[in-house]
Coordinates of C-alpha atoms in Angstrom, one line a residue:
M196 CA 2.7 -3.0 36.8
K197 CA 6.1 -4.1 38.1
Q198 CA 9.0 -4.5 35.7
T199 CA 12.1 -6.7 35.8
A200 CA 15.6 -5.3 35.4
L201 CA 15.4 -6.5 31.8
T202 CA 12.0 -5.1 30.7
H203 CA 13.7 -2.4 28.5
I204 CA 15.7 -5.0 26.7
H205 CA 12.6 -7.1 26.0
R206 CA 11.0 -4.1 24.5
S207 CA 14.0 -3.2 22.4
L208 CA 14.0 -6.8 21.0
G209 CA 10.4 -6.3 19.9
A210 CA 8.9 -8.7 22.5
K211 CA 5.1 -8.8 22.8
M212 CA 4.6 -7.7 26.5
V213 CA 1.7 -8.9 28.6
P214 CA 0.6 -8.5 32.3
F215 CA 1.5 -11.6 34.3
A216 CA 1.4 -11.9 38.1
G217 CA 1.6 -8.2 38.5
Y218 CA 4.6 -7.9 36.1
E219 CA 5.0 -6.7 32.6
M220 CA 6.5 -9.8 30.9
P221 CA 7.5 -10.9 27.4
V222 CA 5.1 -13.6 26.1
Q223 CA 7.0 -14.0 22.8
Y224 CA 9.7 -12.5 20.6
E225 CA 9.9 -14.2 17.2
G226 CA 7.0 -16.5 17.9
L227 CA 6.0 -19.3 20.3
I228 CA 6.8 -22.1 17.9
V229 CA 10.3 -20.9 17.0
E230 CA 11.1 -20.3 20.6
H231 CA 9.7 -23.7 21.7
H232 CA 11.8 -25.6 19.1
A233 CA 14.9 -23.6 20.0
V234 CA 14.7 -24.8 23.6
R235 CA 13.9 -28.5 22.7
Q236 CA 16.6 -28.6 20.0
A237 CA 19.3 -26.1 21.0
V238 CA 19.1 -23.4 23.6
G239 CA 16.9 -20.5 24.8
V240 CA 17.0 -17.9 27.5
F241 CA 14.1 -16.7 29.6
D242 CA 13.8 -13.8 31.9
V243 CA 11.9 -15.2 34.9
S244 CA 12.9 -12.5 37.4
H245 CA 9.2 -12.3 38.4
M246 CA 9.7 -15.4 40.5
G247 CA 10.0 -14.9 44.3
E248 CA 13.0 -15.6 46.5
F249 CA 12.9 -15.8 50.3
L250 CA 15.8 -16.4 52.6
I251 CA 15.2 -18.4 55.8
Q252 CA 18.1 -18.3 58.2
G253 CA 18.8 -19.1 61.8
P254 CA 19.3 -22.1 64.2
E255 CA 15.8 -23.4 63.5
A256 CA 15.5 -22.6 59.8
L257 CA 15.2 -26.2 58.9
D258 CA 12.5 -26.8 61.6
L259 CA 10.4 -24.0 60.0
I260 CA 10.8 -25.4 56.5
Q261 CA 10.0 -29.0 57.7
S262 CA 6.8 -27.8 59.4
L263 CA 5.6 -26.0 56.2
T264 CA 6.6 -28.2 53.3
T265 CA 5.6 -31.7 52.3
N266 CA 9.0 -33.0 51.2
D267 CA 11.8 -33.9 53.6
A268 CA 14.2 -31.0 53.7
S269 CA 16.4 -32.8 56.2
K270 CA 17.8 -34.7 53.1
L271 CA 19.3 -31.5 51.8
Y272 CA 22.9 -30.5 52.0
P273 CA 24.7 -27.3 50.9
G274 CA 24.5 -27.2 47.1
K275 CA 21.3 -29.3 46.8
V276 CA 17.9 -28.2 45.6
Q277 CA 14.5 -29.9 46.4
Y278 CA 11.1 -29.6 44.8
S279 CA 8.4 -29.3 47.4
C280 CA 5.0 -27.7 48.2
M281 CA 3.4 -26.0 51.1
T282 CA -0.1 -27.1 52.2
N283 CA -2.9 -25.2 54.0
D284 CA -4.9 -26.4 57.0
Q285 CA -7.3 -28.3 54.7
G286 CA -4.6 -30.1 52.8
G287 CA -4.8 -27.8 49.7
I288 CA -1.6 -26.5 48.1
V289 CA -0.5 -23.0 49.1
D290 CA 2.3 -23.1 46.5
D291 CA 4.8 -25.4 44.9
L292 CA 8.4 -24.2 45.4
L293 CA 12.1 -25.0 45.3
V294 CA 14.1 -25.2 48.5
Y295 CA 17.9 -24.4 48.2
M296 CA 20.2 -25.3 51.1
L297 CA 22.8 -22.5 50.8
A298 CA 24.7 -23.4 54.0
E299 CA 24.1 -24.8 57.5
N300 CA 21.0 -22.9 58.9
S301 CA 20.6 -21.0 55.6
Y302 CA 18.1 -21.7 52.9
M303 CA 16.5 -20.0 49.9
L304 CA 12.9 -20.7 48.9
V305 CA 11.9 -19.9 45.3
V306 CA 8.1 -19.4 45.0
N307 CA 5.7 -18.5 42.2
A308 CA 5.4 -14.9 41.2
S309 CA 1.6 -14.7 41.7
N310 CA 2.1 -16.0 45.3
I311 CA 4.9 -13.9 46.7
E312 CA 2.9 -11.9 49.1
K313 CA 0.6 -14.8 50.0
D314 CA 3.5 -17.1 50.7
F315 CA 5.5 -14.6 52.7
L316 CA 2.5 -13.9 55.0
W317 CA 1.8 -17.6 55.3
I318 CA 5.3 -18.5 56.3
Q319 CA 5.5 -15.5 58.6
S320 CA 2.3 -16.4 60.4
R321 CA 3.6 -19.9 61.0
N322 CA 7.1 -18.9 62.2
I323 CA 7.3 -19.9 65.8
Y324 CA 10.9 -20.8 65.4
D325 CA 14.3 -19.2 65.8
A326 CA 14.4 -18.4 62.1
Q327 CA 14.5 -15.1 60.2
L328 CA 12.5 -14.8 57.0
T329 CA 13.6 -12.2 54.4
D330 CA 12.0 -11.4 51.0
V331 CA 14.8 -10.7 48.5
S332 CA 12.5 -11.0 45.4
D333 CA 12.7 -7.4 44.4
Q334 CA 16.6 -7.4 44.5
T335 CA 17.0 -10.7 42.6
S336 CA 17.0 -11.4 38.8
L337 CA 16.6 -14.9 37.4
L338 CA 17.6 -16.1 33.9
A339 CA 16.7 -19.6 32.8
V340 CA 19.1 -20.9 30.1
Q341 CA 17.4 -24.0 28.8
G342 CA 18.0 -26.7 26.2
P343 CA 20.4 -29.5 25.2
K344 CA 23.1 -27.0 24.2
A345 CA 22.8 -24.8 27.3
T346 CA 25.8 -26.4 29.0
E347 CA 28.1 -25.9 26.0
A348 CA 27.0 -22.3 25.6
L349 CA 27.3 -21.3 29.2
Q350 CA 30.6 -23.2 29.7
T351 CA 32.3 -20.5 27.6
L352 CA 31.4 -18.0 30.4
T353 CA 32.6 -19.8 33.5
D354 CA 35.3 -22.1 35.0
V355 CA 32.6 -24.0 36.9
Q356 CA 32.5 -27.5 35.3
L357 CA 28.8 -27.4 34.3
G358 CA 28.8 -30.8 32.7
T359 CA 29.6 -32.5 36.0
M360 CA 26.7 -30.9 37.9
G361 CA 23.9 -33.3 38.9
Y362 CA 20.2 -32.4 38.3
Y363 CA 18.9 -30.3 41.1
T364 CA 22.3 -29.2 42.4
F365 CA 23.8 -25.7 42.4
V366 CA 27.0 -23.9 43.0
K367 CA 27.9 -20.3 43.6
G368 CA 30.4 -19.3 41.0
R369 CA 31.7 -16.7 38.6
M370 CA 29.7 -16.4 35.4
A371 CA 30.5 -13.8 32.6
D372 CA 32.7 -11.9 35.1
V373 CA 29.9 -11.7 37.7
D374 CA 30.8 -13.1 41.1
D375 CA 28.6 -15.2 43.3
V376 CA 26.1 -16.2 40.7
I377 CA 23.9 -19.1 41.9
I378 CA 24.2 -21.5 39.0
S379 CA 21.4 -24.1 39.4
A380 CA 20.9 -27.2 37.3
T381 CA 17.2 -26.8 37.4
G382 CA 14.4 -25.6 35.0
Y383 CA 10.8 -25.7 34.0
T384 CA 11.2 -27.1 30.4
G385 CA 12.5 -30.6 30.8
A386 CA 15.1 -29.8 28.1
G387 CA 18.1 -29.5 30.5
G388 CA 20.0 -26.4 31.3
F389 CA 20.5 -23.9 34.2
E390 CA 18.9 -21.2 36.2
L391 CA 21.1 -18.2 37.1
Y392 CA 20.3 -16.0 40.1
V393 CA 22.0 -12.6 40.2
P394 CA 21.5 -9.2 41.8
N395 CA 19.4 -6.9 39.6
Q396 CA 22.4 -4.7 38.8
A397 CA 24.2 -7.6 37.1
A398 CA 21.1 -8.9 35.1
E399 CA 21.6 -6.9 31.9
H400 CA 25.3 -7.7 31.7
L401 CA 24.6 -11.4 32.2
W402 CA 21.7 -11.5 29.7
R403 CA 23.8 -9.9 27.0
A404 CA 26.7 -12.2 27.7
V405 CA 24.5 -15.3 27.6
L406 CA 22.9 -14.2 24.3
E407 CA 26.4 -13.6 22.8
A408 CA 27.8 -16.9 24.1
G409 CA 24.8 -18.7 22.7
Q410 CA 24.9 -17.3 19.2
A411 CA 27.0 -20.1 17.9
Y412 CA 24.5 -22.6 19.3
G413 CA 21.3 -21.0 17.9
I414 CA 20.2 -19.3 21.1
K415 CA 16.8 -17.5 21.1
P416 CA 15.3 -15.2 23.7
C417 CA 12.1 -16.9 24.8
G418 CA 8.8 -15.7 26.3
L419 CA 6.2 -17.1 28.7
G420 CA 4.3 -18.6 25.8
A421 CA 7.0 -21.1 25.0
R422 CA 7.7 -21.7 28.7
D423 CA 4.1 -22.9 29.1
T424 CA 4.1 -25.2 26.1
L425 CA 7.5 -26.7 27.1
R426 CA 6.4 -27.4 30.7
L427 CA 3.1 -28.9 29.6
E428 CA 4.8 -31.4 27.3
K429 CA 6.6 -32.6 30.5
A430 CA 3.4 -32.4 32.5
F431 CA 4.9 -30.0 35.1
C432 CA 2.2 -28.5 37.2
L433 CA 1.4 -24.8 36.9
Y434 CA 0.1 -23.1 40.0
G435 CA -3.3 -21.5 39.5
N436 CA -4.0 -24.0 36.7
D437 CA -3.2 -27.6 37.8
I438 CA -2.7 -27.0 41.5
D439 CA -4.1 -24.4 43.9
D440 CA -5.5 -24.0 47.4
T441 CA -8.3 -26.5 46.7
T442 CA -6.2 -29.3 45.3
N443 CA -4.2 -31.7 47.5
P444 CA -0.8 -33.2 46.6
I445 CA -2.1 -36.8 46.3
E446 CA -4.8 -36.1 43.6
A447 CA -2.3 -33.8 41.9
G448 CA 0.2 -36.6 41.4
L449 CA 2.6 -35.0 43.9
G450 CA 2.7 -37.9 46.3
W451 CA 6.4 -38.4 45.4
I452 CA 7.2 -35.1 47.2
T453 CA 4.9 -35.8 50.1
K454 CA 6.8 -37.5 53.0
F455 CA 5.0 -38.8 56.0
T456 CA 8.2 -39.3 58.0
K457 CA 7.5 -35.9 59.6
T458 CA 4.6 -33.7 60.6
F459 CA 3.7 -30.7 58.3
T460 CA 0.6 -28.6 57.9
A461 CA -2.4 -31.0 57.4
S462 CA -0.2 -34.0 57.1
E463 CA -2.7 -36.2 58.8
I464 CA -5.5 -35.1 56.4
I465 CA -3.3 -35.8 53.4
R466 CA -2.2 -39.2 54.9
Q467 CA -5.8 -40.2 55.1
I468 CA -6.5 -39.2 51.5
K469 CA -3.5 -41.3 50.4
E470 CA -4.7 -44.3 52.4
K471 CA -8.3 -44.1 51.2
G472 CA -7.3 -43.1 47.7
P473 CA -8.4 -39.8 46.2
S474 CA -11.8 -39.3 44.6
R475 CA -10.3 -37.7 41.5
R476 CA -6.9 -37.5 39.9
L477 CA -4.9 -35.1 37.6
V478 CA -4.3 -36.9 34.4
G479 CA -2.7 -36.2 31.0
F480 CA -4.8 -36.7 27.9
E481 CA -4.3 -36.4 24.1
M482 CA -7.1 -35.3 21.8
I483 CA -8.3 -37.9 19.3
D484 CA -10.8 -35.5 17.5
R485 CA -9.5 -32.2 16.2
G486 CA -9.7 -29.4 18.8
I487 CA -7.6 -27.7 21.4
P488 CA -8.5 -28.1 25.1
R489 CA -8.3 -25.1 27.3
Q490 CA -8.4 -24.4 31.1
H491 CA -11.9 -24.7 32.6
Y492 CA -13.3 -26.8 29.7
S493 CA -15.5 -29.6 31.1
I494 CA -14.7 -33.3 30.7
H495 CA -17.4 -35.9 30.2
D496 CA -18.0 -39.6 29.9
A497 CA -19.5 -41.3 26.8
E498 CA -23.1 -40.7 28.3
G499 CA -22.4 -37.0 28.6
H500 CA -22.1 -36.9 32.4
S501 CA -19.5 -34.4 33.7
I502 CA -16.5 -36.2 35.2
G503 CA -14.0 -33.4 35.6
H504 CA -12.4 -30.3 34.0
V505 CA -9.4 -29.3 32.0
T506 CA -6.6 -27.4 33.9
S507 CA -4.1 -26.9 31.1
G508 CA -4.2 -27.5 27.4
T509 CA -2.3 -26.6 24.2
Q510 CA -1.2 -27.8 20.7
S511 CA 2.1 -29.5 21.4
P512 CA 4.7 -28.1 19.0
T513 CA 7.0 -31.1 19.4
L514 CA 4.3 -33.8 19.1
G515 CA 2.1 -32.0 16.6
K516 CA -1.1 -32.9 18.6
A517 CA -3.3 -31.3 21.2
I518 CA -2.6 -32.4 24.8
G519 CA -3.9 -31.4 28.2
L520 CA -4.0 -32.0 31.9
G521 CA -7.2 -32.2 33.9
Y522 CA -8.9 -33.6 37.0
V523 CA -11.2 -36.6 36.3
S524 CA -13.1 -39.0 38.6
I525 CA -10.9 -41.8 39.7
A526 CA -12.8 -44.4 37.6
Y527 CA -11.7 -42.5 34.4
S528 CA -8.0 -42.0 35.3
D529 CA -6.4 -45.1 33.9
P530 CA -4.3 -44.6 30.7
G531 CA -6.2 -45.6 27.6
T532 CA -9.6 -44.5 29.0
E533 CA -11.6 -42.5 26.4
I534 CA -13.0 -39.2 27.7
F535 CA -14.8 -36.3 26.0
I536 CA -13.8 -32.6 26.2
D537 CA -16.5 -30.0 25.7
I538 CA -15.0 -27.6 23.2
R539 CA -17.5 -25.0 22.1
G540 CA -20.5 -27.2 22.8
K541 CA -19.2 -30.3 21.1
H542 CA -18.0 -33.3 23.0
L543 CA -14.7 -34.2 21.3
R544 CA -12.9 -37.5 21.9
A545 CA -9.7 -37.7 23.9
K546 CA -7.8 -40.5 25.7
V547 CA -6.0 -40.5 29.0
V548 CA -2.3 -41.1 28.5
K549 CA 0.8 -41.6 30.7
T550 CA 2.7 -38.5 31.5
P551 CA 5.1 -36.9 30.7
F552 CA 3.8 -36.6 27.1
L553 CA 7.4 -36.3 25.9

């Protein structure tokens, strides 16, 4: 099991550690509910150093990225971030990722922890361009400082004017006496905040500084449990649950990051799906009857016919109700449609709702 540069700190804080994507990671410290509310109402800090970072550099770096990703990376400029995904030859999703333009001919891709090796080999196998691919995942730590008070808490540690930074932009700056921190106005919680990329050797110092600076604002160290409930309330896709190699961007609701102004892997297949309309769609739903939906639970119509399956589900700490995401046949995808979730052999009522839930 791999460890991050902060694993020993998580243990010392009494975190419950679990295996995740080949890493030993904290799932919770005080408790999922406490940590969830801290991020929604104040500020929390996550160690997400298990995420993967690749550098793509060279005269044709952009050409390589454009050929692999669905979004239009030509719109990027230094200091701008883009959400995108890579597709396979059948139009399925290899991974969803962030693309950072560091400088001219220099980019960083941030990929999911479980896909680091797969993604690297995929990009490498498609690299017919004058572009160099480097995996810097094992040298890079990543802290996510999330919540409405994240800006105030972090501002005490840097001269960078955090409040003026737009969503999905970044700067390289000094933070807590650490130089060249990538300070990124991004996150996976929908609560606002920043993600901080640093070399491993600076991770412990930065973690301690962030916790100290955040004390006045009610900061909590947070685990993967709260990260999952927070992202689900905002209906952010989780790779391996809501999207994978068998799901295409159109049915997954990622048409907004799929641009047909260029050619990318399986772009023609995906274009046809968009034109014809997908046969199923990823929808959000709320439980009407009492019960918590979980991944792989089957979804049925009123007559008991199978119409899809749950991909993610939880009891929403903010809303106080059970919510989920799942693929359903297109005829059942409109908001307001009643569907039934098979929970332990009982078909419990739910209804399709607009996302995000919050």
